JSON list of C-alpha atoms in Angstrom, two decimals:
[
{"chain": "Z", "resi": 1, "resn": "UNK", "atom": "CA", "xyz": [-219.49, 21.26, 2.09]},
{"chain": "Z", "resi": 2, "resn": "UNK", "atom": "CA", "xyz": [-219.42, 22.76, -1.38]},
{"chain": "Z", "resi": 3, "resn": "UNK", "atom": "CA", "xyz": [-221.81, 25.65, -1.31]},
{"chain": "Z", "resi": 4, "resn": "UNK", "atom": "CA", "xyz": [-223.78, 26.82, -4.52]},
{"chain": "Z", "resi": 5, "resn": "UNK", "atom": "CA", "xyz": [-225.29, 30.31, -4.43]},
{"chain": "Z", "resi": 6, "resn": "UNK", "atom": "CA", "xyz": [-228.25, 29.34, -6.66]},
{"chain": "Z", "resi": 7, "resn": "UNK", "atom": "CA", "xyz": [-229.25, 26.13, -8.16]},
{"chain": "Z", "resi": 8, "resn": "UNK", "atom": "CA", "xyz": [-227.23, 25.41, -11.41]},
{"chain": "Z", "resi": 9, "resn": "UNK", "atom": "CA", "xyz": [-225.79, 23.06, -13.49]},
{"chain": "Z", "resi": 10, "resn": "UNK", "atom": "CA", "xyz": [-222.05, 22.94, -14.90]},
{"chain": "Z", "resi": 11, "resn": "UNK", "atom": "CA", "xyz": [-220.90, 22.70, -18.33]},
{"chain": "Z", "resi": 12, "resn": "UNK", "atom": "CA", "xyz": [-217.32, 23.09, -18.52]},
{"chain": "Z", "resi": 13, "resn": "UNK", "atom": "CA", "xyz": [-216.13, 23.80, -22.31]},
{"chain": "Z", "resi": 14, "resn": "UNK", "atom": "CA", "xyz": [-214.56, 27.22, -22.80]},
{"chain": "Z", "resi": 15, "resn": "UNK", "atom": "CA", "xyz": [-213.69, 29.96, -25.16]},
{"chain": "Z", "resi": 16, "resn": "UNK", "atom": "CA", "xyz": [-209.97, 30.66, -24.19]},
{"chain": "Z", "resi": 17, "resn": "UNK", "atom": "CA", "xyz": [-210.11, 33.83, -26.16]},
{"chain": "Z", "resi": 18, "resn": "UNK", "atom": "CA", "xyz": [-213.10, 35.19, -24.23]},
{"chain": "Z", "resi": 19, "resn": "UNK", "atom": "CA", "xyz": [-211.85, 34.03, -20.71]},
{"chain": "Z", "resi": 20, "resn": "UNK", "atom": "CA", "xyz": [-210.26, 35.68, -17.54]},
{"chain": "Z", "resi": 21, "resn": "UNK", "atom": "CA", "xyz": [-208.91, 34.44, -14.44]},
{"chain": "Z", "resi": 22, "resn": "UNK", "atom": "CA", "xyz": [-208.54, 36.95, -11.63]},
{"chain": "Z", "resi": 23, "resn": "UNK", "atom": "CA", "xyz": [-206.91, 35.51, -8.49]},
{"chain": "Z", "resi": 24, "resn": "UNK", "atom": "CA", "xyz": [-207.19, 37.69, -5.77]},
{"chain": "Z", "resi": 25, "resn": "UNK", "atom": "CA", "xyz": [-204.29, 38.83, -3.31]},
{"chain": "Z", "resi": 26, "resn": "UNK", "atom": "CA", "xyz": [-203.48, 36.20, -1.09]},
{"chain": "Z", "resi": 27, "resn": "UNK", "atom": "CA", "xyz": [-200.90, 34.93, 1.38]},
{"chain": "Z", "resi": 28, "resn": "UNK", "atom": "CA", "xyz": [-199.95, 32.07, -0.66]},
{"chain": "Z", "resi": 29, "resn": "UNK", "atom": "CA", "xyz": [-200.82, 30.60, -4.17]},
{"chain": "Z", "resi": 30, "resn": "UNK", "atom": "CA", "xyz": [-203.73, 28.28, -4.53]},
{"chain": "Z", "resi": 31, "resn": "UNK", "atom": "CA", "xyz": [-203.04, 24.82, -5.27]},
{"chain": "Z", "resi": 32, "resn": "UNK", "atom": "CA", "xyz": [-204.63, 22.72, -7.77]},
{"chain": "Z", "resi": 33, "resn": "UNK", "atom": "CA", "xyz": [-204.05, 19.02, -7.94]},
{"chain": "Z", "resi": 34, "resn": "UNK", "atom": "CA", "xyz": [-204.66, 17.43, -11.35]},
{"chain": "Z", "resi": 35, "resn": "UNK", "atom": "CA", "xyz": [-205.39, 13.55, -11.31]},
{"chain": "Z", "resi": 36, "resn": "UNK", "atom": "CA", "xyz": [-204.84, 11.69, -14.84]},
{"chain": "Z", "resi": 37, "resn": "UNK", "atom": "CA", "xyz": [-206.24, 8.21, -15.59]},
{"chain": "Z", "resi": 38, "resn": "UNK", "atom": "CA", "xyz": [-205.82, 5.81, -18.32]},
{"chain": "Z", "resi": 39, "resn": "UNK", "atom": "CA", "xyz": [-208.07, 7.19, -21.25]},
{"chain": "Z", "resi": 40, "resn": "UNK", "atom": "CA", "xyz": [-206.40, 8.27, -24.20]},
{"chain": "Z", "resi": 41, "resn": "UNK", "atom": "CA", "xyz": [-207.37, 12.00, -23.51]},
{"chain": "Z", "resi": 42, "resn": "UNK", "atom": "CA", "xyz": [-204.49, 11.78, -21.04]},
{"chain": "Z", "resi": 43, "resn": "UNK", "atom": "CA", "xyz": [-202.57, 12.69, -24.39]},
{"chain": "Z", "resi": 44, "resn": "UNK", "atom": "CA", "xyz": [-203.47, 16.16, -23.66]},
{"chain": "Z", "resi": 45, "resn": "UNK", "atom": "CA", "xyz": [-201.73, 16.31, -20.17]},
{"chain": "Z", "resi": 46, "resn": "UNK", "atom": "CA", "xyz": [-198.80, 18.44, -21.02]},
{"chain": "Z", "resi": 47, "resn": "UNK", "atom": "CA", "xyz": [-201.18, 21.09, -22.57]},
{"chain": "Z", "resi": 48, "resn": "UNK", "atom": "CA", "xyz": [-203.49, 20.96, -19.67]},
{"chain": "Z", "resi": 49, "resn": "UNK", "atom": "CA", "xyz": [-200.72, 21.60, -17.05]},
{"chain": "Z", "resi": 50, "resn": "UNK", "atom": "CA", "xyz": [-199.28, 24.26, -19.39]},
{"chain": "Z", "resi": 51, "resn": "UNK", "atom": "CA", "xyz": [-202.30, 25.97, -19.55]},
{"chain": "Z", "resi": 52, "resn": "UNK", "atom": "CA", "xyz": [-203.09, 26.13, -15.90]},
{"chain": "Z", "resi": 53, "resn": "UNK", "atom": "CA", "xyz": [-199.47, 27.35, -15.32]},
{"chain": "Z", "resi": 54, "resn": "UNK", "atom": "CA", "xyz": [-200.43, 30.39, -17.25]},
{"chain": "Z", "resi": 55, "resn": "UNK", "atom": "CA", "xyz": [-202.80, 31.28, -14.55]},
{"chain": "Z", "resi": 56, "resn": "UNK", "atom": "CA", "xyz": [-201.28, 33.57, -11.98]},
{"chain": "Z", "resi": 57, "resn": "UNK", "atom": "CA", "xyz": [-201.09, 32.58, -8.41]},
{"chain": "Z", "resi": 58, "resn": "UNK", "atom": "CA", "xyz": [-201.45, 28.94, -9.06]},
{"chain": "Z", "resi": 59, "resn": "UNK", "atom": "CA", "xyz": [-199.60, 25.88, -8.30]},
{"chain": "Z", "resi": 60, "resn": "UNK", "atom": "CA", "xyz": [-199.78, 22.69, -9.84]},
{"chain": "Z", "resi": 61, "resn": "UNK", "atom": "CA", "xyz": [-198.92, 19.05, -8.80]},
{"chain": "Z", "resi": 62, "resn": "UNK", "atom": "CA", "xyz": [-200.37, 15.90, -10.78]},
{"chain": "Z", "resi": 63, "resn": "UNK", "atom": "CA", "xyz": [-201.05, 12.54, -9.72]},
{"chain": "Z", "resi": 64, "resn": "UNK", "atom": "CA", "xyz": [-201.43, 9.83, -12.21]},
{"chain": "Z", "resi": 65, "resn": "UNK", "atom": "CA", "xyz": [-202.52, 6.10, -12.67]},
{"chain": "Z", "resi": 66, "resn": "UNK", "atom": "CA", "xyz": [-200.33, 3.46, -14.09]},
{"chain": "Z", "resi": 67, "resn": "UNK", "atom": "CA", "xyz": [-202.24, 3.10, -17.05]},
{"chain": "Z", "resi": 68, "resn": "UNK", "atom": "CA", "xyz": [-202.16, 7.04, -17.78]},
{"chain": "Z", "resi": 69, "resn": "UNK", "atom": "CA", "xyz": [-198.57, 6.68, -18.04]},
{"chain": "Z", "resi": 70, "resn": "UNK", "atom": "CA", "xyz": [-198.68, 5.18, -21.26]},
{"chain": "Z", "resi": 71, "resn": "UNK", "atom": "CA", "xyz": [-200.24, 8.49, -22.98]},
{"chain": "Z", "resi": 72, "resn": "UNK", "atom": "CA", "xyz": [-197.93, 11.31, -22.05]},
{"chain": "Z", "resi": 73, "resn": "UNK", "atom": "CA", "xyz": [-194.19, 12.19, -21.72]},
{"chain": "Z", "resi": 74, "resn": "UNK", "atom": "CA", "xyz": [-193.45, 13.28, -18.15]},
{"chain": "Z", "resi": 75, "resn": "UNK", "atom": "CA", "xyz": [-190.46, 15.16, -19.73]},
{"chain": "Z", "resi": 76, "resn": "UNK", "atom": "CA", "xyz": [-193.08, 17.70, -21.27]},
{"chain": "Z", "resi": 77, "resn": "UNK", "atom": "CA", "xyz": [-194.58, 18.24, -17.91]},
{"chain": "Z", "resi": 78, "resn": "UNK", "atom": "CA", "xyz": [-192.56, 20.95, -15.88]},
{"chain": "Z", "resi": 79, "resn": "UNK", "atom": "CA", "xyz": [-194.49, 19.99, -12.37]},
{"chain": "Z", "resi": 80, "resn": "UNK", "atom": "CA", "xyz": [-194.25, 17.40, -10.02]},
{"chain": "Z", "resi": 81, "resn": "UNK", "atom": "CA", "xyz": [-196.02, 14.07, -11.05]},
{"chain": "Z", "resi": 82, "resn": "UNK", "atom": "CA", "xyz": [-196.61, 11.46, -8.52]},
{"chain": "Z", "resi": 83, "resn": "UNK", "atom": "CA", "xyz": [-197.43, 7.66, -8.95]},
{"chain": "Z", "resi": 84, "resn": "UNK", "atom": "CA", "xyz": [-198.24, 4.54, -6.85]},
{"chain": "Z", "resi": 85, "resn": "UNK", "atom": "CA", "xyz": [-194.48, 3.89, -6.13]},
{"chain": "Z", "resi": 86, "resn": "UNK", "atom": "CA", "xyz": [-194.04, 7.19, -4.52]},
{"chain": "Z", "resi": 87, "resn": "UNK", "atom": "CA", "xyz": [-196.58, 6.25, -1.95]},
{"chain": "Z", "resi": 88, "resn": "UNK", "atom": "CA", "xyz": [-194.60, 3.55, -1.07]},
{"chain": "Z", "resi": 89, "resn": "UNK", "atom": "CA", "xyz": [-191.14, 4.79, -1.33]},
{"chain": "Z", "resi": 90, "resn": "UNK", "atom": "CA", "xyz": [-191.84, 7.89, 0.95]},
{"chain": "Z", "resi": 91, "resn": "UNK", "atom": "CA", "xyz": [-193.43, 5.63, 3.76]},
{"chain": "Z", "resi": 92, "resn": "UNK", "atom": "CA", "xyz": [-190.93, 3.46, 5.77]},
{"chain": "Z", "resi": 93, "resn": "UNK", "atom": "CA", "xyz": [-192.32, 3.74, 9.32]},
{"chain": "Z", "resi": 94, "resn": "UNK", "atom": "CA", "xyz": [-195.03, 4.95, 11.20]},
{"chain": "Z", "resi": 95, "resn": "UNK", "atom": "CA", "xyz": [-194.02, 8.31, 11.82]},
{"chain": "Z", "resi": 96, "resn": "UNK", "atom": "CA", "xyz": [-193.28, 8.94, 8.10]},
{"chain": "Z", "resi": 97, "resn": "UNK", "atom": "CA", "xyz": [-195.61, 11.26, 5.89]},
{"chain": "Z", "resi": 98, "resn": "UNK", "atom": "CA", "xyz": [-198.60, 9.37, 4.13]},
{"chain": "Z", "resi": 99, "resn": "UNK", "atom": "CA", "xyz": [-198.22, 10.87, 0.65]},
{"chain": "Z", "resi": 100, "resn": "UNK", "atom": "CA", "xyz": [-202.13, 10.38, -0.16]},
{"chain": "Z", "resi": 101, "resn": "UNK", "atom": "CA", "xyz": [-202.97, 12.49, 3.02]},
{"chain": "Z", "resi": 102, "resn": "UNK", "atom": "CA", "xyz": [-200.31, 15.25, 2.18]},
{"chain": "Z", "resi": 103, "resn": "UNK", "atom": "CA", "xyz": [-201.62, 15.65, -1.31]},
{"chain": "Z", "resi": 104, "resn": "UNK", "atom": "CA", "xyz": [-205.28, 15.89, -0.07]},
{"chain": "Z", "resi": 105, "resn": "UNK", "atom": "CA", "xyz": [-204.15, 18.70, 2.31]},
{"chain": "Z", "resi": 106, "resn": "UNK", "atom": "CA", "xyz": [-201.97, 20.64, 0.12]},
{"chain": "Z", "resi": 107, "resn": "UNK", "atom": "CA", "xyz": [-204.52, 20.73, -2.64]},
{"chain": "Z", "resi": 108, "resn": "UNK", "atom": "CA", "xyz": [-207.25, 23.42, -2.64]},
{"chain": "Z", "resi": 109, "resn": "UNK", "atom": "CA", "xyz": [-209.09, 21.82, -5.76]},
{"chain": "Z", "resi": 110, "resn": "UNK", "atom": "CA", "xyz": [-208.87, 18.43, -7.20]},
{"chain": "Z", "resi": 111, "resn": "UNK", "atom": "CA", "xyz": [-209.46, 18.05, -10.92]},
{"chain": "Z", "resi": 112, "resn": "UNK", "atom": "CA", "xyz": [-209.44, 14.63, -12.53]},
{"chain": "Z", "resi": 113, "resn": "UNK", "atom": "CA", "xyz": [-209.13, 14.89, -16.11]},
{"chain": "Z", "resi": 114, "resn": "UNK", "atom": "CA", "xyz": [-209.70, 12.54, -17.76]},
{"chain": "Z", "resi": 115, "resn": "UNK", "atom": "CA", "xyz": [-211.58, 9.93, -15.66]},
{"chain": "Z", "resi": 116, "resn": "UNK", "atom": "CA", "xyz": [-211.72, 6.48, -17.36]},
{"chain": "Z", "resi": 117, "resn": "UNK", "atom": "CA", "xyz": [-214.30, 4.16, -16.81]},
{"chain": "Z", "resi": 118, "resn": "UNK", "atom": "CA", "xyz": [-212.18, 1.90, -14.25]},
{"chain": "Z", "resi": 119, "resn": "UNK", "atom": "CA", "xyz": [-211.30, 4.87, -12.14]},
{"chain": "Z", "resi": 120, "resn": "UNK", "atom": "CA", "xyz": [-215.10, 5.97, -12.48]},
{"chain": "Z", "resi": 121, "resn": "UNK", "atom": "CA", "xyz": [-216.32, 2.87, -11.04]},
{"chain": "Z", "resi": 122, "resn": "UNK", "atom": "CA", "xyz": [-213.67, 2.51, -8.30]},
{"chain": "Z", "resi": 123, "resn": "UNK", "atom": "CA", "xyz": [-214.50, 5.67, -7.00]},
{"chain": "Z", "resi": 124, "resn": "UNK", "atom": "CA", "xyz": [-218.20, 5.31, -7.06]},
{"chain": "Z", "resi": 125, "resn": "UNK", "atom": "CA", "xyz": [-217.76, 2.18, -5.00]},
{"chain": "Z", "resi": 126, "resn": "UNK", "atom": "CA", "xyz": [-215.11, 3.07, -2.79]},
{"chain": "Z", "resi": 127, "resn": "UNK", "atom": "CA", "xyz": [-212.32, 1.47, -3.99]},
{"chain": "Z", "resi": 128, "resn": "UNK", "atom": "CA", "xyz": [-208.76, 2.79, -3.29]},
{"chain": "Z", "resi": 129, "resn": "UNK", "atom": "CA", "xyz": [-206.11, 0.73, -4.58]},
{"chain": "Z", "resi": 130, "resn": "UNK", "atom": "CA", "xyz": [-203.98, 3.28, -6.02]},
{"chain": "Z", "resi": 131, "resn": "UNK", "atom": "CA", "xyz": [-202.69, 6.90, -5.13]},
{"chain": "Z", "resi": 132, "resn": "UNK", "atom": "CA", "xyz": [-205.07, 8.74, -6.99]},
{"chain": "Z", "resi": 133, "resn": "UNK", "atom": "CA", "xyz": [-208.12, 6.81, -5.64]},
{"chain": "Z", "resi": 134, "resn": "UNK", "atom": "CA", "xyz": [-206.63, 6.93, -2.17]},
{"chain": "Z", "resi": 135, "resn": "UNK", "atom": "CA", "xyz": [-206.40, 10.95, -2.50]},
{"chain": "Z", "resi": 136, "resn": "UNK", "atom": "CA", "xyz": [-210.08, 10.82, -3.69]},
{"chain": "Z", "resi": 137, "resn": "UNK", "atom": "CA", "xyz": [-211.21, 8.60, -0.85]},
{"chain": "Z", "resi": 138, "resn": "UNK", "atom": "CA", "xyz": [-209.60, 10.71, 1.55]},
{"chain": "Z", "resi": 139, "resn": "UNK", "atom": "CA", "xyz": [-210.70, 13.82, 0.10]},
{"chain": "Z", "resi": 140, "resn": "UNK", "atom": "CA", "xyz": [-211.90, 17.06, 2.39]},
{"chain": "Z", "resi": 141, "resn": "UNK", "atom": "CA", "xyz": [-215.65, 17.40, 1.15]},
{"chain": "Z", "resi": 142, "resn": "UNK", "atom": "CA", "xyz": [-215.30, 20.97, 1.71]},
{"chain": "Z", "resi": 143, "resn": "UNK", "atom": "CA", "xyz": [-213.17, 21.08, -1.07]},
{"chain": "Z", "resi": 144, "resn": "UNK", "atom": "CA", "xyz": [-214.16, 21.44, -4.84]},
{"chain": "Z", "resi": 145, "resn": "UNK", "atom": "CA", "xyz": [-213.62, 18.18, -6.88]},
{"chain": "Z", "resi": 146, "resn": "UNK", "atom": "CA", "xyz": [-214.09, 18.31, -10.66]},
{"chain": "Z", "resi": 147, "resn": "UNK", "atom": "CA", "xyz": [-214.18, 15.18, -12.81]},
{"chain": "Z", "resi": 148, "resn": "UNK", "atom": "CA", "xyz": [-213.94, 14.88, -16.63]},
{"chain": "Z", "resi": 149, "resn": "UNK", "atom": "CA", "xyz": [-215.43, 11.66, -17.98]},
{"chain": "Z", "resi": 150, "resn": "UNK", "atom": "CA", "xyz": [-213.48, 10.27, -20.94]},
{"chain": "Z", "resi": 151, "resn": "UNK", "atom": "CA", "xyz": [-214.34, 7.09, -22.79]},
{"chain": "Z", "resi": 152, "resn": "UNK", "atom": "CA", "xyz": [-215.66, 5.02, -25.84]},
{"chain": "Z", "resi": 153, "resn": "UNK", "atom": "CA", "xyz": [-219.23, 5.44, -26.71]},
{"chain": "Z", "resi": 154, "resn": "UNK", "atom": "CA", "xyz": [-220.59, 2.14, -25.60]},
{"chain": "Z", "resi": 155, "resn": "UNK", "atom": "CA", "xyz": [-219.04, 2.32, -22.38]},
{"chain": "Z", "resi": 156, "resn": "UNK", "atom": "CA", "xyz": [-220.46, 5.62, -21.74]},
{"chain": "Z", "resi": 157, "resn": "UNK", "atom": "CA", "xyz": [-223.78, 4.58, -22.90]},
{"chain": "Z", "resi": 158, "resn": "UNK", "atom": "CA", "xyz": [-223.59, 1.30, -20.27]},
{"chain": "Z", "resi": 159, "resn": "UNK", "atom": "CA", "xyz": [-226.39, 2.09, -17.69]},
{"chain": "Z", "resi": 160, "resn": "UNK", "atom": "CA", "xyz": [-223.69, 1.21, -15.03]},
{"chain": "Z", "resi": 161, "resn": "UNK", "atom": "CA", "xyz": [-221.90, 4.35, -16.08]},
{"chain": "Z", "resi": 162, "resn": "UNK", "atom": "CA", "xyz": [-224.91, 6.70, -15.79]},
{"chain": "Z", "resi": 163, "resn": "UNK", "atom": "CA", "xyz": [-225.53, 5.33, -11.98]},
{"chain": "Z", "resi": 164, "resn": "UNK", "atom": "CA", "xyz": [-221.67, 5.71, -11.14]},
{"chain": "Z", "resi": 165, "resn": "UNK", "atom": "CA", "xyz": [-221.61, 9.31, -12.55]},
{"chain": "Z", "resi": 166, "resn": "UNK", "atom": "CA", "xyz": [-224.85, 10.35, -10.38]},
{"chain": "Z", "resi": 167, "resn": "UNK", "atom": "CA", "xyz": [-223.12, 8.45, -7.29]},
{"chain": "Z", "resi": 168, "resn": "UNK", "atom": "CA", "xyz": [-220.11, 10.74, -7.78]},
{"chain": "Z", "resi": 169, "resn": "UNK", "atom": "CA", "xyz": [-222.55, 13.77, -7.90]},
{"chain": "Z", "resi": 170, "resn": "UNK", "atom": "CA", "xyz": [-224.24, 12.89, -4.79]},
{"chain": "Z", "resi": 171, "resn": "UNK", "atom": "CA", "xyz": [-220.85, 12.78, -2.98]},
{"chain": "Z", "resi": 172, "resn": "UNK", "atom": "CA", "xyz": [-220.96, 16.53, -3.94]},
{"chain": "Z", "resi": 173, "resn": "UNK", "atom": "CA", "xyz": [-218.40, 16.23, -6.82]},
{"chain": "Z", "resi": 174, "resn": "UNK", "atom": "CA", "xyz": [-219.02, 18.35, -10.03]},
{"chain": "Z", "resi": 175, "resn": "UNK", "atom": "CA", "xyz": [-219.10, 16.62, -13.18]},
{"chain": "Z", "resi": 176, "resn": "UNK", "atom": "CA", "xyz": [-217.66, 18.24, -16.54]},
{"chain": "Z", "resi": 177, "resn": "UNK", "atom": "CA", "xyz": [-219.96, 16.99, -19.23]},
{"chain": "Z", "resi": 178, "resn": "UNK", "atom": "CA", "xyz": [-218.54, 14.84, -22.47]},
{"chain": "Z", "resi": 179, "resn": "UNK", "atom": "CA", "xyz": [-218.39, 16.14, -25.93]},
{"chain": "Z", "resi": 180, "resn": "UNK", "atom": "CA", "xyz": [-218.46, 13.45, -28.80]},
{"chain": "Z", "resi": 181, "resn": "UNK", "atom": "CA", "xyz": [-215.35, 13.10, -31.04]},
{"chain": "Z", "resi": 182, "resn": "UNK", "atom": "CA", "xyz": [-213.64, 10.48, -33.13]},
{"chain": "Z", "resi": 183, "resn": "UNK", "atom": "CA", "xyz": [-211.55, 8.40, -30.92]},
{"chain": "Z", "resi": 184, "resn": "UNK", "atom": "CA", "xyz": [-208.39, 6.63, -31.51]},
{"chain": "Z", "resi": 185, "resn": "UNK", "atom": "CA", "xyz": [-210.10, 3.15, -31.78]},
{"chain": "Z", "resi": 186, "resn": "UNK", "atom": "CA", "xyz": [-212.08, 4.49, -34.67]},
{"chain": "Z", "resi": 187, "resn": "UNK", "atom": "CA", "xyz": [-215.50, 4.68, -32.79]},
{"chain": "Z", "resi": 188, "resn": "UNK", "atom": "CA", "xyz": [-216.94, 7.75, -31.75]},
{"chain": "Z", "resi": 189, "resn": "UNK", "atom": "CA", "xyz": [-216.79, 8.66, -28.17]},
{"chain": "Z", "resi": 190, "resn": "UNK", "atom": "CA", "xyz": [-217.14, 10.96, -25.23]},
{"chain": "Z", "resi": 191, "resn": "UNK", "atom": "CA", "xyz": [-214.29, 12.83, -24.14]},
{"chain": "Z", "resi": 192, "resn": "UNK", "atom": "CA", "xyz": [-213.68, 16.67, -22.78]},
{"chain": "Z", "resi": 193, "resn": "UNK", "atom": "CA", "xyz": [-211.96, 19.67, -24.02]},
{"chain": "Z", "resi": 194, "resn": "UNK", "atom": "CA", "xyz": [-209.49, 18.64, -21.29]},
{"chain": "Z", "resi": 195, "resn": "UNK", "atom": "CA", "xyz": [-206.75, 21.38, -21.80]},
{"chain": "Z", "resi": 196, "resn": "UNK", "atom": "CA", "xyz": [-209.16, 24.10, -22.58]},
{"chain": "Z", "resi": 197, "resn": "UNK", "atom": "CA", "xyz": [-210.71, 22.71, -19.12]},
{"chain": "Z", "resi": 198, "resn": "UNK", "atom": "CA", "xyz": [-207.39, 23.62, -17.75]},
{"chain": "Z", "resi": 199, "resn": "UNK", "atom": "CA", "xyz": [-208.52, 27.32, -17.29]},
{"chain": "Z", "resi": 200, "resn": "UNK", "atom": "CA", "xyz": [-211.60, 26.00, -15.35]},
{"chain": "Z", "resi": 201, "resn": "UNK", "atom": "CA", "xyz": [-213.80, 27.72, -18.00]},
{"chain": "Z", "resi": 202, "resn": "UNK", "atom": "CA", "xyz": [-217.30, 27.92, -17.31]},
{"chain": "Z", "resi": 203, "resn": "UNK", "atom": "CA", "xyz": [-219.95, 28.04, -20.20]},
{"chain": "Z", "resi": 204, "resn": "UNK", "atom": "CA", "xyz": [-223.12, 26.59, -21.81]},
{"chain": "Z", "resi": 205, "resn": "UNK", "atom": "CA", "xyz": [-225.32, 24.97, -18.96]},
{"chain": "Z", "resi": 206, "resn": "UNK", "atom": "CA", "xyz": [-224.02, 27.11, -15.84]},
{"chain": "Z", "resi": 207, "resn": "UNK", "atom": "CA", "xyz": [-226.91, 29.64, -15.39]},
{"chain": "Z", "resi": 208, "resn": "UNK", "atom": "CA", "xyz": [-225.48, 31.60, -12.62]},
{"chain": "Z", "resi": 209, "resn": "UNK", "atom": "CA", "xyz": [-223.02, 32.76, -10.40]},
{"chain": "Z", "resi": 210, "resn": "UNK", "atom": "CA", "xyz": [-221.51, 30.14, -8.06]},
{"chain": "Z", "resi": 211, "resn": "UNK", "atom": "CA", "xyz": [-219.58, 30.28, -4.81]},
{"chain": "Z", "resi": 212, "resn": "UNK", "atom": "CA", "xyz": [-217.43, 27.62, -3.07]},
{"chain": "Z", "resi": 213, "resn": "UNK", "atom": "CA", "xyz": [-216.07, 27.87, 0.29]},
{"chain": "Z", "resi": 214, "resn": "UNK", "atom": "CA", "xyz": [-213.86, 25.04, 1.84]},
{"chain": "Z", "resi": 215, "resn": "UNK", "atom": "CA", "xyz": [-213.14, 24.38, 5.32]},
{"chain": "Z", "resi": 216, "resn": "UNK", "atom": "CA", "xyz": [-209.61, 25.39, 4.69]},
{"chain": "Z", "resi": 217, "resn": "UNK", "atom": "CA", "xyz": [-210.48, 28.93, 4.22]},
{"chain": "Z", "resi": 218, "resn": "UNK", "atom": "CA", "xyz": [-210.11, 28.84, 0.58]},
{"chain": "Z", "resi": 219, "resn": "UNK", "atom": "CA", "xyz": [-213.05, 30.31, -1.64]},
{"chain": "Z", "resi": 220, "resn": "UNK", "atom": "CA", "xyz": [-213.79, 30.15, -5.38]},
{"chain": "Z", "resi": 221, "resn": "UNK", "atom": "CA", "xyz": [-216.00, 32.73, -6.88]},
{"chain": "Z", "resi": 222, "resn": "UNK", "atom": "CA", "xyz": [-217.23, 31.67, -10.31]},
{"chain": "Z", "resi": 223, "resn": "UNK", "atom": "CA", "xyz": [-219.06, 34.27, -12.37]},
{"chain": "Z", "resi": 224, "resn": "UNK", "atom": "CA", "xyz": [-220.70, 34.14, -15.90]},
{"chain": "Z", "resi": 225, "resn": "UNK", "atom": "CA", "xyz": [-220.96, 36.84, -18.50]},
{"chain": "Z", "resi": 226, "resn": "UNK", "atom": "CA", "xyz": [-223.48, 35.53, -21.15]},
{"chain": "Z", "resi": 227, "resn": "UNK", "atom": "CA", "xyz": [-222.54, 32.22, -22.54]},
{"chain": "Z", "resi": 228, "resn": "UNK", "atom": "CA", "xyz": [-218.72, 32.83, -23.46]},
{"chain": "Z", "resi": 229, "resn": "UNK", "atom": "CA", "xyz": [-217.09, 34.87, -20.83]},
{"chain": "Z", "resi": 230, "resn": "UNK", "atom": "CA", "xyz": [-216.20, 33.61, -17.18]},
{"chain": "Z", "resi": 231, "resn": "UNK", "atom": "CA", "xyz": [-214.11, 34.60, -14.40]},
{"chain": "Z", "resi": 232, "resn": "UNK", "atom": "CA", "xyz": [-212.74, 32.94, -11.32]},
{"chain": "Z", "resi": 233, "resn": "UNK", "atom": "CA", "xyz": [-211.64, 34.57, -7.88]},
{"chain": "Z", "resi": 234, "resn": "UNK", "atom": "CA", "xyz": [-209.77, 32.54, -5.71]},
{"chain": "Z", "resi": 235, "resn": "UNK", "atom": "CA", "xyz": [-209.72, 33.89, -2.08]},
{"chain": "Z", "resi": 236, "resn": "UNK", "atom": "CA", "xyz": [-207.17, 32.25, 0.52]},
{"chain": "Z", "resi": 237, "resn": "UNK", "atom": "CA", "xyz": [-208.11, 33.83, 3.93]}
]
């Protein structure tokens, strides 16, 4: 299970100039799996991946939904991107690897950014009808899973959204709270500073240090200096 040293809530909006990441020496790099869904905020996926790759000691892979593909150019992303077709192309017989299980085993941390309303509803209700939702349904709950909702204002304010977000929190997943901005459709909407979150910046509502330990022998130590500076230590035992 995820272990939090002190009772705290998380707000993940960063000041890149004030941030520092401090991975410790380890036998291998830490593995972050990015899940991207069909929100317009998926336009930021190339920047998100680019920022993650600046962190020493991290390896990144991406799982995309089919709808998310409308919003980014895969040629701008220098890491492996998996989609639904890969799940079935890799599996031909019973002894073949199962991709969503292999990705769950590979990842030390899952970041779903952005999380659209459709996928939020699927996860909350246990639906696993694509590669990303299968990874999430099979997720090792000792490992951290961050989710970043991004949707139109009226979608966000619908009563069912709050219920579904709370359901994900009950599973032990960690919400990255929304911010308000003008959306492509013209409405104001709730989204995230997704590329900025790539550095896993912890600011605003996080009141104390936090340690996350996983059953795979990976620990993440997150600490705060005031309201603008943060650090993350990744320890692979």
